[in-house]
mmCIF file of C-alpha atoms and ligand atoms in Angstrom:
data_model
loop_
_atom_site.group_PDB
_atom_site.id
_atom_site.type_symbol
_atom_site.label_atom_id
_atom_site.label_comp_id
_atom_site.label_asym_id
_atom_site.label_seq_id
_atom_site.Cartn_x
_atom_site.Cartn_y
_atom_site.Cartn_z
ATOM 1 C CA MET A 1 121.077 114.510 138.446
ATOM 2 C CA ALA A 2 119.945 116.639 135.521
ATOM 3 C CA ARG A 3 119.310 114.932 132.203
ATOM 4 C CA LEU A 4 119.897 116.524 128.879
ATOM 5 C CA GLN A 5 117.052 116.153 126.470
ATOM 6 C CA ARG A 6 117.533 116.927 122.827
ATOM 7 C CA ALA A 7 114.829 117.166 120.241
ATOM 8 C CA GLU A 8 115.299 114.661 117.468
ATOM 9 C CA THR A 9 115.497 116.250 114.032
ATOM 10 C CA PRO A 10 114.247 114.473 110.894
ATOM 11 C CA HIS A 11 116.593 113.117 108.232
ATOM 12 C CA THR A 12 117.181 115.326 105.204
ATOM 13 C CA THR A 13 116.814 114.420 101.537
ATOM 14 C CA TRP A 14 120.616 114.244 101.221
ATOM 15 C CA CYS A 15 121.826 112.672 104.500
ATOM 16 C CA THR A 16 123.013 109.087 104.743
ATOM 17 C CA ARG A 17 120.197 107.992 107.090
ATOM 18 C CA ASP A 18 122.561 105.635 108.900
ATOM 19 C CA HIS A 19 125.032 105.604 111.812
ATOM 20 C CA ARG A 20 126.616 108.839 110.519
ATOM 21 C CA CYS A 21 123.477 110.749 111.489
ATOM 22 C CA GLY A 22 122.750 111.613 115.101
ATOM 23 C CA ILE A 23 119.792 112.968 117.019
ATOM 24 C CA GLU A 24 120.529 116.566 116.056
ATOM 25 C CA GLU A 25 123.095 116.172 113.281
ATOM 26 C CA HIS A 26 122.704 114.790 109.774
ATOM 27 C CA ARG A 27 125.590 114.042 107.440
ATOM 28 C CA SER A 28 125.903 113.425 103.718
ATOM 29 C CA PRO A 29 128.192 110.787 102.251
ATOM 30 C CA ASP A 30 131.786 112.031 102.012
ATOM 31 C CA ILE A 31 133.007 113.381 98.704
ATOM 32 C CA THR A 32 136.658 112.395 98.323
ATOM 33 C CA ALA A 33 139.494 113.967 96.367
ATOM 34 C CA ASP A 34 142.545 111.726 96.423
ATOM 35 C CA GLU A 35 144.372 112.516 93.224
ATOM 36 C CA ILE A 36 146.012 115.551 94.808
ATOM 37 C CA GLY A 37 149.091 114.234 96.623
ATOM 38 C CA GLY A 38 147.089 113.753 99.800
ATOM 39 C CA ARG A 39 143.449 113.096 100.472
ATOM 40 C CA ALA A 40 140.590 115.438 101.263
ATOM 41 C CA TRP A 41 136.961 114.875 102.127
ATOM 42 C CA ILE A 42 134.041 117.260 102.163
ATOM 43 C CA THR A 43 130.796 116.428 103.930
ATOM 44 C CA ARG A 44 127.527 118.331 104.059
ATOM 45 C CA VAL A 45 126.315 118.578 107.642
ATOM 46 C CA ARG A 46 123.122 119.895 109.190
ATOM 47 C CA ALA A 47 123.365 120.529 112.916
ATOM 48 C CA GLY A 48 120.131 121.821 114.355
ATOM 49 C CA ASN A 49 118.907 124.444 111.905
ATOM 50 C CA ARG A 50 122.331 125.249 110.434
ATOM 51 C CA GLU A 51 124.174 123.631 107.544
ATOM 52 C CA TYR A 52 127.854 123.686 106.829
ATOM 53 C CA ALA A 53 130.559 121.967 104.832
ATOM 54 C CA GLU A 54 132.977 119.928 106.894
ATOM 55 C CA ILE A 55 136.390 119.569 105.278
ATOM 56 C CA ARG A 56 138.975 117.018 106.389
ATOM 57 C CA ALA A 57 142.333 116.300 104.829
ATOM 58 C CA ARG A 58 145.331 114.007 105.191
ATOM 59 C CA ILE A 59 148.447 115.748 104.001
ATOM 60 C CA PRO A 60 151.733 113.834 104.030
ATOM 61 C CA LEU A 61 154.357 115.442 106.290
ATOM 62 C CA HIS A 62 158.136 115.265 106.106
ATOM 63 C CA PRO A 63 159.742 112.755 108.524
ATOM 64 C CA ASN A 64 161.994 115.461 109.974
ATOM 65 C CA ASP A 65 160.130 117.023 112.917
ATOM 66 C CA GLN A 66 161.228 120.599 112.232
ATOM 67 C CA VAL A 67 160.264 120.366 108.597
ATOM 68 C CA ALA A 68 156.933 118.759 109.571
ATOM 69 C CA ARG A 69 156.238 121.629 112.004
ATOM 70 C CA ALA A 70 156.955 124.178 109.282
ATOM 71 C CA GLN A 71 154.642 122.257 106.968
ATOM 72 C CA LEU A 72 151.903 122.345 109.606
ATOM 73 C CA VAL A 73 152.274 126.116 109.965
ATOM 74 C CA LEU A 74 152.073 126.473 106.196
ATOM 75 C CA CYS A 75 148.993 124.210 106.086
ATOM 76 C CA LEU A 76 147.263 126.403 108.667
ATOM 77 C CA GLU A 77 148.136 129.570 106.745
ATOM 78 C CA ILE A 78 146.744 128.060 103.555
ATOM 79 C CA MET A 79 143.591 126.935 105.387
ATOM 80 C CA ARG A 80 143.062 130.503 106.597
ATOM 81 C CA GLU A 81 143.474 131.741 103.019
ATOM 82 C CA LEU A 82 141.070 129.054 101.819
ATOM 83 C CA LEU A 83 138.399 130.066 104.359
ATOM 84 C CA ILE A 84 138.747 133.725 103.385
ATOM 85 C CA GLU A 85 138.466 132.874 99.687
ATOM 86 C CA VAL A 86 135.519 130.501 100.202
ATOM 87 C CA ALA A 87 133.657 133.113 102.273
ATOM 88 C CA ALA A 88 134.241 135.752 99.588
ATOM 89 C CA ARG A 89 133.045 133.465 96.804
ATOM 90 C CA LEU A 90 130.005 132.175 98.694
ATOM 91 C CA ILE A 91 128.833 135.731 99.323
ATOM 92 C CA ARG A 92 128.870 136.357 95.561
ATOM 93 C CA LEU A 93 126.869 133.215 94.683
ATOM 94 C CA PRO A 94 123.273 133.876 93.718
ATOM 95 C CA GLY A 95 120.684 132.122 95.832
ATOM 96 C CA ARG A 96 118.370 132.242 98.736
ATOM 97 C CA ASN A 97 119.200 132.267 102.433
ATOM 98 C CA ARG A 98 122.858 132.952 101.981
ATOM 99 C CA GLN A 99 124.441 133.020 105.387
ATOM 100 C CA ARG A 100 127.924 133.996 106.273
ATOM 101 C CA ALA A 101 129.004 130.885 108.136
ATOM 102 C CA ILE A 102 132.739 131.406 108.110
ATOM 103 C CA GLY A 103 133.953 133.672 110.855
ATOM 104 C CA ARG A 104 131.127 132.750 113.181
ATOM 105 C CA LYS A 105 132.207 131.099 116.393
ATOM 106 C CA ALA A 106 131.185 127.485 116.825
ATOM 107 C CA ALA A 107 128.297 126.954 119.182
HETATM 108 ZN ZN1 ZN B 201 120.056 111.917 108.695
#
């Protein structure tokens, strides 16, 4: 039986240095926005030699299934618009090592 071996990566200056970090992945504490009618979290993550922002959200849905499905479709459309807008704004930010992360397929 083959065994997978992964190289351990060192903690960063910003990661939590606890159970949220793994062998190859390091995570910052969550930043929470909850004054918005739902709740959203953003987390800085380094996986291997790449960094990205992980965004999670809890958005209340209508109890009627059809309305909830329409809300989900709308949420996905807005998320697509958000990713497009974030990518456009990140490209314009001054700084070093700007990488276009959005639009790249996950490894
Ligand atoms: Zn770490």
